[in-house]
mmCIF file of C-alpha atoms in Angstrom:
data_model
loop_
_atom_site.group_PDB
_atom_site.id
_atom_site.type_symbol
_atom_site.label_atom_id
_atom_site.label_comp_id
_atom_site.label_asym_id
_atom_site.label_seq_id
_atom_site.Cartn_x
_atom_site.Cartn_y
_atom_site.Cartn_z
ATOM 1 C CA MET A 885 -17.341 -31.363 -38.484
ATOM 2 C CA SER A 886 -17.639 -31.468 -34.697
ATOM 3 C CA SER A 887 -16.528 -28.552 -32.559
ATOM 4 C CA PRO A 888 -13.615 -28.973 -30.168
ATOM 5 C CA PRO A 889 -14.595 -29.879 -26.619
ATOM 6 C CA ALA A 890 -15.414 -26.956 -24.357
ATOM 7 C CA HIS A 891 -12.459 -27.684 -22.098
ATOM 8 C CA GLU A 892 -10.078 -27.140 -25.037
ATOM 9 C CA HIS A 893 -11.377 -23.585 -25.355
ATOM 10 C CA ALA A 894 -11.386 -23.067 -21.600
ATOM 11 C CA GLN A 895 -7.751 -24.074 -21.065
ATOM 12 C CA PRO A 896 -6.153 -21.223 -23.102
ATOM 13 C CA ALA A 897 -8.586 -18.771 -21.486
ATOM 14 C CA ARG A 898 -7.551 -19.909 -18.013
ATOM 15 C CA GLN A 899 -3.883 -19.663 -18.971
ATOM 16 C CA ALA A 900 -4.392 -16.123 -20.225
ATOM 17 C CA GLN A 901 -6.185 -15.162 -17.024
ATOM 18 C CA ARG A 902 -3.383 -16.668 -14.931
ATOM 19 C CA GLY A 903 -0.884 -14.661 -16.959
ATOM 20 C CA VAL A 904 -2.824 -11.449 -16.321
ATOM 21 C CA LEU A 905 -3.020 -12.218 -12.594
ATOM 22 C CA TRP A 906 0.699 -13.016 -12.344
ATOM 23 C CA THR A 907 1.522 -9.796 -14.166
ATOM 24 C CA TYR A 908 -0.442 -7.789 -11.637
ATOM 25 C CA ALA A 909 1.018 -9.784 -8.730
ATOM 26 C CA LEU A 910 4.619 -9.084 -9.727
ATOM 27 C CA ASN A 911 3.857 -5.451 -10.399
ATOM 28 C CA LYS A 912 2.057 -4.847 -7.111
ATOM 29 C CA ALA A 913 4.516 -6.719 -4.884
ATOM 30 C CA GLY A 914 7.108 -4.035 -5.519
ATOM 31 C CA THR A 915 4.466 -1.351 -5.323
ATOM 32 C CA GLY A 916 3.551 -2.543 -1.815
ATOM 33 C CA VAL A 917 7.109 -1.907 -0.697
ATOM 34 C CA PHE A 918 7.210 1.427 -2.486
ATOM 35 C CA ALA A 919 3.857 2.743 -1.243
ATOM 36 C CA SER A 920 4.625 1.777 2.349
ATOM 37 C CA LEU A 921 8.119 3.242 2.475
ATOM 38 C CA LEU A 922 7.969 6.258 0.139
ATOM 39 C CA VAL A 923 6.902 8.864 2.721
ATOM 40 C CA ILE A 924 9.070 7.419 5.502
ATOM 41 C CA TYR A 925 12.113 6.984 3.251
ATOM 42 C CA LEU A 926 12.031 10.440 1.691
ATOM 43 C CA THR A 927 11.252 12.299 4.928
ATOM 44 C CA THR A 928 13.511 10.421 7.370
ATOM 45 C CA GLN A 929 16.389 9.253 5.135
ATOM 46 C CA ARG A 930 16.486 11.982 2.491
ATOM 47 C CA GLY A 931 15.298 14.893 4.629
ATOM 48 C CA ILE A 932 12.477 15.880 2.256
ATOM 49 C CA ASP A 933 9.938 18.241 3.788
ATOM 50 C CA PRO A 934 6.487 16.574 4.133
ATOM 51 C CA ALA A 935 4.734 19.677 2.769
ATOM 52 C CA PHE A 936 6.937 19.665 -0.326
ATOM 53 C CA LEU A 937 6.450 15.927 -0.736
ATOM 54 C CA ALA A 938 2.659 16.331 -0.709
ATOM 55 C CA LEU A 939 2.942 19.097 -3.313
ATOM 56 C CA ALA A 940 5.290 16.978 -5.440
ATOM 57 C CA ILE A 941 2.849 14.054 -5.346
ATOM 58 C CA LEU A 942 0.062 16.406 -6.431
ATOM 59 C CA THR A 943 2.113 17.822 -9.314
ATOM 60 C CA ALA A 944 3.155 14.374 -10.496
ATOM 61 C CA GLY A 945 -0.405 13.146 -10.254
ATOM 62 C CA ILE A 946 -1.618 15.945 -12.505
ATOM 63 C CA ALA A 947 1.039 14.977 -15.039
ATOM 64 C CA GLY A 948 -0.145 11.375 -14.886
ATOM 65 C CA THR A 949 -3.717 12.532 -15.348
ATOM 66 C CA VAL A 950 -2.811 14.411 -18.514
ATOM 67 C CA ALA A 951 -0.778 11.532 -19.940
ATOM 68 C CA GLY A 952 -3.112 8.620 -19.174
ATOM 69 C CA ILE A 953 -5.858 9.391 -21.674
ATOM 70 C CA PRO A 954 -3.844 9.833 -24.898
ATOM 71 C CA LEU A 955 -1.548 6.950 -23.981
ATOM 72 C CA GLY A 956 -4.605 4.746 -23.449
ATOM 73 C CA GLY A 957 -5.660 5.730 -26.954
ATOM 74 C CA VAL A 958 -2.222 4.748 -28.214
ATOM 75 C CA ALA A 959 -2.711 1.323 -26.605
ATOM 76 C CA ASP A 960 -6.043 0.945 -28.457
ATOM 77 C CA ARG A 961 -4.381 1.892 -31.715
ATOM 78 C CA PHE A 962 -1.060 0.037 -31.568
ATOM 79 C CA GLY A 963 -1.785 -2.880 -29.239
ATOM 80 C CA ALA A 964 -2.450 -3.065 -25.508
ATOM 81 C CA ARG A 965 0.161 -5.713 -24.744
ATOM 82 C CA ARG A 966 2.924 -3.942 -26.628
ATOM 83 C CA ILE A 967 2.262 -0.567 -24.969
ATOM 84 C CA TYR A 968 1.808 -2.176 -21.554
ATOM 85 C CA MET A 969 5.251 -3.767 -21.791
ATOM 86 C CA ALA A 970 6.759 -0.431 -22.787
ATOM 87 C CA THR A 971 5.171 1.392 -19.873
ATOM 88 C CA LEU A 972 6.336 -1.273 -17.414
ATOM 89 C CA GLY A 973 9.874 -0.718 -18.646
ATOM 90 C CA PHE A 974 9.402 3.013 -18.222
ATOM 91 C CA GLU A 975 8.217 2.518 -14.634
ATOM 92 C CA ALA A 976 11.201 0.305 -13.858
ATOM 93 C CA ALA A 977 13.553 3.067 -14.981
ATOM 94 C CA ALA A 978 11.609 5.693 -13.046
ATOM 95 C CA SER A 979 11.739 3.674 -9.811
ATOM 96 C CA VAL A 980 15.561 3.618 -10.000
ATOM 97 C CA VAL A 981 15.577 7.413 -10.149
ATOM 98 C CA ILE A 982 13.323 7.594 -7.084
ATOM 99 C CA ILE A 983 15.699 5.423 -5.065
ATOM 100 C CA LEU A 984 18.658 7.647 -5.909
ATOM 101 C CA ALA A 985 16.860 10.997 -5.504
ATOM 102 C CA PHE A 986 18.545 13.105 -2.803
ATOM 103 C CA ASN A 987 17.082 16.599 -3.198
ATOM 104 C CA ASN A 988 13.740 18.242 -3.931
ATOM 105 C CA THR A 989 14.369 18.612 -7.650
ATOM 106 C CA LEU A 990 15.259 14.967 -8.177
ATOM 107 C CA VAL A 991 12.333 13.851 -6.037
ATOM 108 C CA LEU A 992 9.942 15.888 -8.172
ATOM 109 C CA VAL A 993 11.467 14.613 -11.427
ATOM 110 C CA ALA A 994 11.375 11.017 -10.190
ATOM 111 C CA LEU A 995 7.752 11.269 -9.063
ATOM 112 C CA LEU A 996 6.772 12.820 -12.400
ATOM 113 C CA LEU A 997 8.350 9.901 -14.262
ATOM 114 C CA ALA A 998 6.740 7.349 -11.959
ATOM 115 C CA GLU A 999 3.240 8.849 -12.055
ATOM 116 C CA VAL A 1000 3.166 9.225 -15.834
ATOM 117 C CA GLY A 1001 4.365 5.646 -16.211
ATOM 118 C CA ALA A 1002 1.805 4.348 -13.718
ATOM 119 C CA ALA A 1003 -1.085 6.146 -15.430
ATOM 120 C CA ALA A 1004 -0.014 4.879 -18.843
ATOM 121 C CA SER A 1005 0.444 1.270 -17.698
ATOM 122 C CA ALA A 1006 -2.954 1.213 -15.990
ATOM 123 C CA ALA A 1007 -4.643 2.411 -19.184
ATOM 124 C CA ALA A 1008 -2.722 -0.080 -21.323
ATOM 125 C CA ALA A 1009 -3.503 -3.007 -18.995
ATOM 126 C CA ALA A 1010 -7.266 -2.375 -19.031
ATOM 127 C CA PRO A 1011 -7.911 -3.923 -22.482
ATOM 128 C CA LEU A 1012 -6.012 -7.047 -21.373
ATOM 129 C CA VAL A 1013 -8.299 -7.488 -18.375
ATOM 130 C CA ARG A 1014 -11.381 -6.742 -20.467
ATOM 131 C CA ALA A 1015 -10.416 -9.134 -23.254
ATOM 132 C CA HIS A 1016 -9.645 -12.125 -21.048
ATOM 133 C CA GLY A 1017 -12.568 -11.745 -18.625
ATOM 134 C CA GLY A 1018 -14.776 -14.087 -20.627
ATOM 135 C CA ASP A 1019 -18.490 -14.087 -19.833
ATOM 136 C CA ARG A 1020 -17.816 -13.156 -16.180
ATOM 137 C CA PRO A 1021 -15.610 -10.068 -16.404
ATOM 138 C CA ALA A 1022 -16.526 -8.902 -12.887
ATOM 139 C CA VAL A 1023 -14.965 -12.058 -11.444
ATOM 140 C CA LEU A 1024 -11.631 -11.548 -13.211
ATOM 141 C CA ARG A 1025 -11.605 -7.884 -12.211
ATOM 142 C CA ALA A 1026 -12.213 -8.907 -8.604
ATOM 143 C CA LYS A 1027 -9.417 -11.478 -8.806
ATOM 144 C CA VAL A 1028 -7.091 -8.839 -10.245
ATOM 145 C CA ARG A 1029 -7.945 -6.591 -7.336
ATOM 146 C CA THR A 1030 -7.480 -9.392 -4.793
ATOM 147 C CA VAL A 1031 -4.197 -10.654 -6.223
ATOM 148 C CA SER A 1032 -2.900 -7.100 -6.422
ATOM 149 C CA ASN A 1033 -3.643 -6.505 -2.775
ATOM 150 C CA VAL A 1034 -2.180 -9.814 -1.625
ATOM 151 C CA ALA A 1035 1.002 -8.966 -3.505
ATOM 152 C CA MET A 1036 0.997 -5.508 -1.969
ATOM 153 C CA ALA A 1037 0.612 -7.101 1.473
ATOM 154 C CA ALA A 1038 3.740 -9.144 0.872
ATOM 155 C CA GLY A 1039 5.543 -5.960 -0.092
ATOM 156 C CA ALA A 1040 4.125 -4.138 2.926
ATOM 157 C CA GLY A 1041 5.337 -6.939 5.205
ATOM 158 C CA ILE A 1042 8.851 -6.423 3.876
ATOM 159 C CA ALA A 1043 8.411 -2.677 4.337
ATOM 160 C CA ALA A 1044 7.366 -3.126 7.987
ATOM 161 C CA MET A 1045 10.535 -5.092 8.737
ATOM 162 C CA VAL A 1046 12.653 -2.490 6.943
ATOM 163 C CA ALA A 1047 10.993 0.305 8.933
ATOM 164 C CA LEU A 1048 11.838 -1.534 12.168
ATOM 165 C CA ILE A 1049 15.493 -1.845 11.100
ATOM 166 C CA ASN A 1050 15.407 1.810 10.024
ATOM 167 C CA HIS A 1051 18.658 1.859 8.025
ATOM 168 C CA GLU A 1052 19.174 3.621 4.697
ATOM 169 C CA THR A 1053 20.762 0.603 3.002
ATOM 170 C CA PHE A 1054 17.780 -1.600 3.797
ATOM 171 C CA TYR A 1055 15.382 1.097 2.599
ATOM 172 C CA MET A 1056 17.165 1.304 -0.742
ATOM 173 C CA ALA A 1057 17.368 -2.474 -1.124
ATOM 174 C CA ALA A 1058 13.662 -2.857 -0.401
ATOM 175 C CA LEU A 1059 12.723 -0.135 -2.869
ATOM 176 C CA ALA A 1060 14.868 -1.855 -5.508
ATOM 177 C CA LEU A 1061 12.367 -4.731 -5.385
ATOM 178 C CA ASN A 1062 9.926 -2.381 -7.069
ATOM 179 C CA THR A 1063 12.209 -2.199 -10.097
ATOM 180 C CA LEU A 1064 12.578 -5.966 -10.245
ATOM 181 C CA SER A 1065 8.840 -6.445 -10.030
ATOM 182 C CA PHE A 1066 8.273 -4.373 -13.178
ATOM 183 C CA LEU A 1067 10.896 -6.373 -15.064
ATOM 184 C CA GLY A 1068 9.297 -9.633 -13.936
ATOM 185 C CA ALA A 1069 5.888 -8.409 -15.062
ATOM 186 C CA ILE A 1070 7.295 -7.689 -18.525
ATOM 187 C CA ILE A 1071 8.528 -11.268 -18.826
ATOM 188 C CA VAL A 1072 5.158 -12.701 -17.848
ATOM 189 C CA VAL A 1073 2.971 -10.429 -19.968
ATOM 190 C CA ARG A 1074 4.892 -11.430 -23.090
ATOM 191 C CA LYS A 1075 3.163 -14.820 -22.828
ATOM 192 C CA VAL A 1076 -0.362 -13.391 -22.449
ATOM 193 C CA PRO A 1077 -2.279 -13.594 -25.767
ATOM 194 C CA SER A 1078 -2.838 -10.309 -27.538
ATOM 195 C CA PRO A 1079 -6.407 -9.132 -26.952
ATOM 196 C CA PRO A 1080 -8.706 -9.085 -29.994
ATOM 197 C CA ARG A 1081 -9.525 -5.761 -31.531
ATOM 198 C CA LEU A 1082 -12.421 -4.454 -33.549
ATOM 199 C CA ALA A 1083 -11.717 -4.566 -37.258
ATOM 200 C CA GLY A 1084 -12.752 -2.379 -40.145
ATOM 201 C CA THR A 1085 -14.341 1.027 -40.164
ATOM 202 C CA VAL A 1086 -14.831 1.367 -36.410
ATOM 203 C CA VAL A 1087 -11.120 1.250 -35.709
ATOM 204 C CA LEU A 1088 -10.283 3.309 -38.778
ATOM 205 C CA ARG A 1089 -12.769 6.001 -37.841
ATOM 206 C CA ARG A 1090 -11.451 6.217 -34.295
ATOM 207 C CA ARG A 1091 -7.803 5.668 -35.055
ATOM 208 C CA PHE A 1092 -6.773 9.185 -34.184
ATOM 209 C CA ALA A 1093 -9.618 10.028 -31.808
ATOM 210 C CA ILE A 1094 -7.446 9.462 -28.752
ATOM 211 C CA LEU A 1095 -9.349 12.078 -26.735
ATOM 212 C CA GLU A 1096 -12.876 10.916 -27.553
ATOM 213 C CA ALA A 1097 -13.438 9.926 -23.922
ATOM 214 C CA LEU A 1098 -13.215 13.582 -22.901
ATOM 215 C CA THR A 1099 -16.383 14.342 -24.879
ATOM 216 C CA ASP A 1100 -18.445 11.574 -23.248
ATOM 217 C CA ALA A 1101 -20.210 13.486 -20.452
ATOM 218 C CA PRO A 1102 -22.012 10.503 -18.829
ATOM 219 C CA TYR A 1103 -18.778 8.532 -18.621
ATOM 220 C CA LEU A 1104 -16.917 11.522 -17.164
ATOM 221 C CA VAL A 1105 -19.586 11.963 -14.472
ATOM 222 C CA ALA A 1106 -19.088 8.355 -13.391
ATOM 223 C CA ALA A 1107 -15.319 8.884 -13.462
ATOM 224 C CA VAL A 1108 -15.628 11.997 -11.289
ATOM 225 C CA VAL A 1109 -17.645 10.088 -8.689
ATOM 226 C CA ASN A 1110 -14.944 7.426 -8.584
ATOM 227 C CA GLY A 1111 -12.229 10.071 -8.466
ATOM 228 C CA LEU A 1112 -13.792 11.882 -5.501
ATOM 229 C CA LEU A 1113 -13.963 8.683 -3.511
ATOM 230 C CA GLY A 1114 -10.449 7.892 -4.769
ATOM 231 C CA LEU A 1115 -9.094 10.525 -2.411
ATOM 232 C CA HIS A 1116 -9.293 7.798 0.232
ATOM 233 C CA THR A 1117 -6.014 6.205 -0.950
ATOM 234 C CA ALA A 1118 -4.046 8.757 1.104
ATOM 235 C CA PHE A 1119 -5.532 7.196 4.239
ATOM 236 C CA LEU A 1120 -3.147 4.217 4.311
ATOM 237 C CA THR A 1121 -0.163 5.622 2.434
ATOM 238 C CA PHE A 1122 -0.029 9.130 3.943
ATOM 239 C CA LEU A 1123 -2.363 9.854 6.870
ATOM 240 C CA ILE A 1124 -1.700 6.794 9.018
ATOM 241 C CA PRO A 1125 2.116 6.699 8.527
ATOM 242 C CA LEU A 1126 2.494 10.436 9.179
ATOM 243 C CA ALA A 1127 0.037 10.478 12.091
ATOM 244 C CA MET A 1128 1.820 7.581 13.789
ATOM 245 C CA VAL A 1129 5.258 9.158 13.359
ATOM 246 C CA ARG A 1130 3.965 12.435 14.785
ATOM 247 C CA LEU A 1131 2.572 10.621 17.794
ATOM 248 C CA ASP A 1132 5.834 8.747 18.382
ATOM 249 C CA ALA A 1133 8.782 8.109 16.061
ATOM 250 C CA GLU A 1134 8.837 4.484 17.243
ATOM 251 C CA TYR A 1135 5.349 3.979 15.759
ATOM 252 C CA ALA A 1136 6.731 4.107 12.183
ATOM 253 C CA TRP A 1137 6.080 0.364 11.745
ATOM 254 C CA ILE A 1138 2.321 0.801 12.271
ATOM 255 C CA GLY A 1139 1.787 2.300 8.789
ATOM 256 C CA PRO A 1140 3.078 -0.743 6.867
ATOM 257 C CA ALA A 1141 1.327 -3.050 9.342
ATOM 258 C CA ALA A 1142 -1.990 -1.284 8.648
ATOM 259 C CA LEU A 1143 -1.498 -1.933 4.925
ATOM 260 C CA VAL A 1144 -1.035 -5.648 5.663
ATOM 261 C CA VAL A 1145 -4.319 -5.758 7.633
ATOM 262 C CA ASN A 1146 -6.052 -3.882 4.823
ATOM 263 C CA THR A 1147 -4.817 -6.386 2.274
ATOM 264 C CA LEU A 1148 -5.904 -9.397 4.316
ATOM 265 C CA VAL A 1149 -9.432 -7.991 4.518
ATOM 266 C CA ILE A 1150 -9.480 -7.375 0.762
ATOM 267 C CA PHE A 1151 -8.132 -10.863 0.076
ATOM 268 C CA THR A 1152 -10.959 -12.344 2.138
ATOM 269 C CA LEU A 1153 -13.877 -10.283 0.850
ATOM 270 C CA GLN A 1154 -13.093 -8.605 -2.497
ATOM 271 C CA VAL A 1155 -14.184 -11.405 -4.847
ATOM 272 C CA ARG A 1156 -17.189 -12.303 -2.711
ATOM 273 C CA ILE A 1157 -18.494 -8.735 -2.688
ATOM 274 C CA SER A 1158 -17.539 -7.884 -6.277
ATOM 275 C CA ARG A 1159 -19.505 -10.835 -7.692
ATOM 276 C CA LYS A 1160 -22.676 -8.985 -6.686
ATOM 277 C CA ILE A 1161 -21.666 -5.671 -8.285
ATOM 278 C CA SER A 1162 -22.510 -6.460 -11.912
ATOM 279 C CA THR A 1163 -24.942 -3.679 -12.850
ATOM 280 C CA HIS A 1164 -24.790 0.102 -12.945
ATOM 281 C CA GLN A 1165 -27.413 0.311 -10.204
ATOM 282 C CA ALA A 1166 -25.397 -1.994 -7.962
ATOM 283 C CA ALA A 1167 -22.311 0.126 -8.646
ATOM 284 C CA GLY A 1168 -24.136 3.237 -7.432
ATOM 285 C CA TRP A 1169 -25.127 1.539 -4.192
ATOM 286 C CA ALA A 1170 -21.582 0.235 -3.784
ATOM 287 C CA PHE A 1171 -20.313 3.823 -3.993
ATOM 288 C CA LEU A 1172 -22.878 4.824 -1.359
ATOM 289 C CA ALA A 1173 -21.696 2.115 1.029
ATOM 290 C CA SER A 1174 -18.108 3.112 0.331
ATOM 291 C CA GLY A 1175 -18.700 6.777 1.147
ATOM 292 C CA VAL A 1176 -20.357 5.985 4.486
ATOM 293 C CA LEU A 1177 -17.652 3.519 5.505
ATOM 294 C CA LEU A 1178 -14.805 5.812 4.459
ATOM 295 C CA ALA A 1179 -16.342 8.702 6.392
ATOM 296 C CA ALA A 1180 -16.527 6.501 9.503
ATOM 297 C CA ALA A 1181 -12.894 5.430 9.074
ATOM 298 C CA MET A 1182 -11.694 9.015 8.660
ATOM 299 C CA GLY A 1183 -13.586 10.061 11.779
ATOM 300 C CA GLY A 1184 -12.153 7.162 13.753
ATOM 301 C CA LEU A 1185 -8.581 8.050 12.799
ATOM 302 C CA VAL A 1186 -9.150 11.714 13.679
ATOM 303 C CA LEU A 1187 -10.358 10.803 17.176
ATOM 304 C CA THR A 1188 -7.502 8.339 17.677
ATOM 305 C CA TYR A 1189 -4.912 10.938 16.701
ATOM 306 C CA ARG A 1190 -6.420 13.729 18.799
ATOM 307 C CA LEU A 1191 -6.880 11.614 21.949
ATOM 308 C CA GLU A 1192 -3.343 10.117 21.829
ATOM 309 C CA PRO A 1193 -4.152 6.818 23.597
ATOM 310 C CA ASP A 1194 -1.648 4.303 24.952
ATOM 311 C CA LEU A 1195 -0.116 1.921 22.429
ATOM 312 C CA ALA A 1196 -2.357 -1.041 23.316
ATOM 313 C CA VAL A 1197 -5.539 1.023 22.956
ATOM 314 C CA LEU A 1198 -4.154 2.674 19.829
ATOM 315 C CA LEU A 1199 -3.594 -0.674 18.124
ATOM 316 C CA VAL A 1200 -7.057 -2.005 18.948
ATOM 317 C CA VAL A 1201 -8.810 1.143 17.743
ATOM 318 C CA LEU A 1202 -6.683 1.322 14.606
ATOM 319 C CA ALA A 1203 -7.472 -2.303 13.787
ATOM 320 C CA VAL A 1204 -11.187 -1.475 13.816
ATOM 321 C CA VAL A 1205 -10.630 1.711 11.819
ATOM 322 C CA VAL A 1206 -8.584 -0.109 9.170
ATOM 323 C CA LEU A 1207 -11.249 -2.830 8.934
ATOM 324 C CA ILE A 1208 -13.950 -0.225 8.286
ATOM 325 C CA TYR A 1209 -11.723 1.563 5.797
ATOM 326 C CA SER A 1210 -10.953 -1.693 3.980
ATOM 327 C CA LEU A 1211 -14.637 -2.446 3.493
ATOM 328 C CA GLY A 1212 -15.101 1.051 2.094
ATOM 329 C CA GLU A 1213 -12.197 0.500 -0.274
ATOM 330 C CA ILE A 1214 -13.650 -2.824 -1.462
ATOM 331 C CA TYR A 1215 -17.014 -1.303 -2.309
ATOM 332 C CA SER A 1216 -15.352 1.675 -4.006
ATOM 333 C CA ALA A 1217 -13.196 -0.605 -6.187
ATOM 334 C CA ALA A 1218 -16.110 -2.889 -7.089
ATOM 335 C CA GLY A 1219 -18.324 0.019 -8.125
ATOM 336 C CA GLY A 1220 -15.480 1.691 -9.996
ATOM 337 C CA PHE A 1221 -14.587 -1.368 -12.051
ATOM 338 C CA GLU A 1222 -18.206 -1.920 -13.043
ATOM 339 C CA VAL A 1223 -18.821 1.573 -14.400
ATOM 340 C CA ALA A 1224 -15.306 1.943 -15.854
ATOM 341 C CA PHE A 1225 -15.748 -1.031 -18.163
ATOM 342 C CA GLY A 1226 -19.543 -1.115 -18.414
ATOM 343 C CA LEU A 1227 -19.921 2.425 -19.788
ATOM 344 C CA ALA A 1228 -16.938 2.296 -22.172
ATOM 345 C CA PRO A 1229 -17.386 1.470 -25.880
ATOM 346 C CA GLU A 1230 -15.715 -1.602 -27.316
ATOM 347 C CA GLY A 1231 -12.488 -0.862 -29.156
ATOM 348 C CA LEU A 1232 -11.717 2.213 -27.037
ATOM 349 C CA GLN A 1233 -11.275 0.508 -23.675
ATOM 350 C CA GLY A 1234 -7.723 1.802 -23.347
ATOM 351 C CA GLN A 1235 -8.409 5.497 -23.692
ATOM 352 C CA TYR A 1236 -11.706 5.355 -21.781
ATOM 353 C CA PHE A 1237 -10.103 3.526 -18.890
ATOM 354 C CA GLY A 1238 -7.241 6.001 -19.237
ATOM 355 C CA ALA A 1239 -9.718 8.830 -18.659
ATOM 356 C CA PHE A 1240 -11.361 6.965 -15.791
ATOM 357 C CA ASN A 1241 -8.038 6.126 -14.200
ATOM 358 C CA ALA A 1242 -6.760 9.653 -14.783
ATOM 359 C CA LEU A 1243 -9.453 11.147 -12.586
ATOM 360 C CA PHE A 1244 -8.902 8.430 -9.989
ATOM 361 C CA HIS A 1245 -5.185 9.155 -10.230
ATOM 362 C CA LEU A 1246 -5.905 12.834 -9.679
ATOM 363 C CA GLY A 1247 -7.702 11.834 -6.486
ATOM 364 C CA ILE A 1248 -4.668 9.828 -5.409
ATOM 365 C CA ALA A 1249 -2.387 12.781 -6.136
ATOM 366 C CA THR A 1250 -4.631 15.352 -4.469
ATOM 367 C CA GLY A 1251 -5.285 13.150 -1.441
ATOM 368 C CA PRO A 1252 -2.086 13.703 0.578
ATOM 369 C CA ALA A 1253 -2.233 17.507 0.288
ATOM 370 C CA LEU A 1254 -5.989 17.889 0.791
ATOM 371 C CA LEU A 1255 -6.600 15.171 3.352
ATOM 372 C CA GLY A 1256 -3.384 16.032 5.194
ATOM 373 C CA TRP A 1257 -4.408 19.685 5.440
ATOM 374 C CA LEU A 1258 -7.888 18.846 6.717
ATOM 375 C CA PHE A 1259 -6.655 16.125 9.066
ATOM 376 C CA PHE A 1260 -3.732 17.874 10.760
ATOM 377 C CA THR A 1261 -5.198 21.365 11.045
ATOM 378 C CA SER A 1262 -5.793 22.506 14.611
ATOM 379 C CA HIS A 1263 -9.222 23.910 13.736
ATOM 380 C CA PRO A 1264 -12.092 21.437 14.284
ATOM 381 C CA ALA A 1265 -13.663 22.464 10.966
ATOM 382 C CA GLY A 1266 -10.922 20.537 9.131
ATOM 383 C CA PRO A 1267 -11.749 17.041 10.425
ATOM 384 C CA ILE A 1268 -15.475 17.773 10.149
ATOM 385 C CA ALA A 1269 -15.039 18.754 6.490
ATOM 386 C CA LEU A 1270 -12.937 15.621 5.922
ATOM 387 C CA VAL A 1271 -15.634 13.293 7.224
ATOM 388 C CA SER A 1272 -18.448 15.226 5.536
ATOM 389 C CA PHE A 1273 -16.730 15.114 2.147
ATOM 390 C CA PHE A 1274 -16.787 11.323 1.935
ATOM 391 C CA LEU A 1275 -20.254 11.064 3.431
ATOM 392 C CA VAL A 1276 -21.795 13.515 0.949
ATOM 393 C CA SER A 1277 -19.903 11.981 -1.985
ATOM 394 C CA GLY A 1278 -21.303 8.578 -1.094
ATOM 395 C CA LEU A 1279 -24.856 9.804 -0.635
ATOM 396 C CA LEU A 1280 -24.888 11.479 -4.057
ATOM 397 C CA SER A 1281 -23.347 8.521 -5.881
ATOM 398 C CA PRO A 1282 -26.436 6.361 -6.639
ATOM 399 C CA TRP A 1283 -28.232 9.263 -8.277
ATOM 400 C CA LEU A 1284 -25.183 10.360 -10.311
ATOM 401 C CA ILE A 1285 -24.386 6.838 -11.536
ATOM 402 C CA ARG A 1286 -28.039 6.246 -12.475
ATOM 403 C CA TRP A 1287 -28.009 9.510 -14.456
ATOM 404 C CA ALA A 1288 -24.785 8.540 -16.242
ATOM 405 C CA ALA A 1289 -26.040 5.041 -17.130
ATOM 406 C CA LYS A 1290 -29.315 6.347 -18.577
ATOM 407 C CA ARG A 1291 -27.561 8.872 -20.797
ATOM 408 C CA SER A 1292 -24.676 6.706 -21.919
ATOM 409 C CA HIS A 1293 -24.690 6.031 -25.670
ATOM 410 C CA HIS A 1294 -22.538 2.933 -25.350
ATOM 411 C CA THR A 1295 -23.749 -0.600 -24.814
ATOM 412 C CA PRO A 1296 -20.751 -2.865 -24.271
ATOM 413 C CA ALA A 1297 -20.633 -5.391 -27.067
ATOM 414 C CA ALA A 1298 -19.473 -8.953 -26.889
ATOM 415 C CA ILE A 1299 -15.746 -9.294 -27.244
ATOM 416 C CA PRO A 1300 -14.964 -9.997 -30.896
ATOM 417 C CA THR A 1301 -13.021 -13.076 -31.771
ATOM 418 C CA GLY A 1302 -10.645 -13.957 -34.511
ATOM 419 C CA VAL A 1303 -9.223 -10.444 -34.980
ATOM 420 C CA LYS A 1304 -5.940 -9.829 -33.247
ATOM 421 C CA GLU A 1305 -3.898 -6.714 -32.896
ATOM 422 C CA ASN A 1306 -0.529 -6.378 -34.545
ATOM 423 C CA SER A 1307 1.720 -6.965 -31.563
#
């Protein structure tokens, strides 16, 4: 009996990949609005103190870090698609609370809900990306990254216009798009095929081992490297917006605009660069390039802020700084995706990516407080330490990733077929 033509197998695979990409696009479009306006909205419209906000982000990030790993294990056990849909619903509810938060307590509660939901959804989505990547998983991961950033750019464009209008009603309406994006993502992901799962004794043996990733030292070393470089996320969402507002309140629109430029660079180069990052060694070198570029971007922003140039000069210099930063972000993401999936055992992708994402999430949460303290301090040692941190982290990365790859006990297996999860 002849086998079906290859294109008959390829069509469902392409449909599944499109579904994954649309899910990320809808999710990240609202996130682009949220990430661009969160600091401005809470500090200018709700009167939240920036120092408290940084501390609240840190606290919520720690909560997300704790929750991501076991919830990733739950996704492995009970079905990635099912848990992903649940976490998207949870994030939609949390985003409503953030919009309505009017004091420090509610802000903290809302951020806790949002960060736990975000960590859980990222861990639950990982097996979907892994399962539908086919024989070129790096390409799908790069497309996910690119689509996510394009969607975030659209959201950031809306945020820039809202910041120019600078009215509470428009802020709240724009942030409501975040809620709608989660609901739209739920609708789309329902049509994505359930990823296959390992059958038999492997799953049974690991059914309740939802913290196994925490005992895998080589994997945790790679995750720590990614997490250290992950501190860079505060650059666009915290440092630039706050630095521009401190220079001049009328510069509030520059933060969202910088996110748009960042996204355009990622859209242009992410897939092209990520195609080449398909080995552990390449991932280590990608982290090295990222550290050097991020250090240069941090230094450039420090000088721009301290020198207080005219607006025209400020915009030109910032454009160059954001370009350098964007390249650093691309290399960091490409290296991170490669080691996150490449060093994780089959059947436990959810909890392992949960651990990986948890440490990255901790970097995101720690970033505003740590980078803000080093950046805005009047002592020159602060900016020097800021630049040195990323430079040293990058320089050590190739050696650390090589060590982790050599000592990893897991060789990613081919994705099994014919065994589907109960979802």
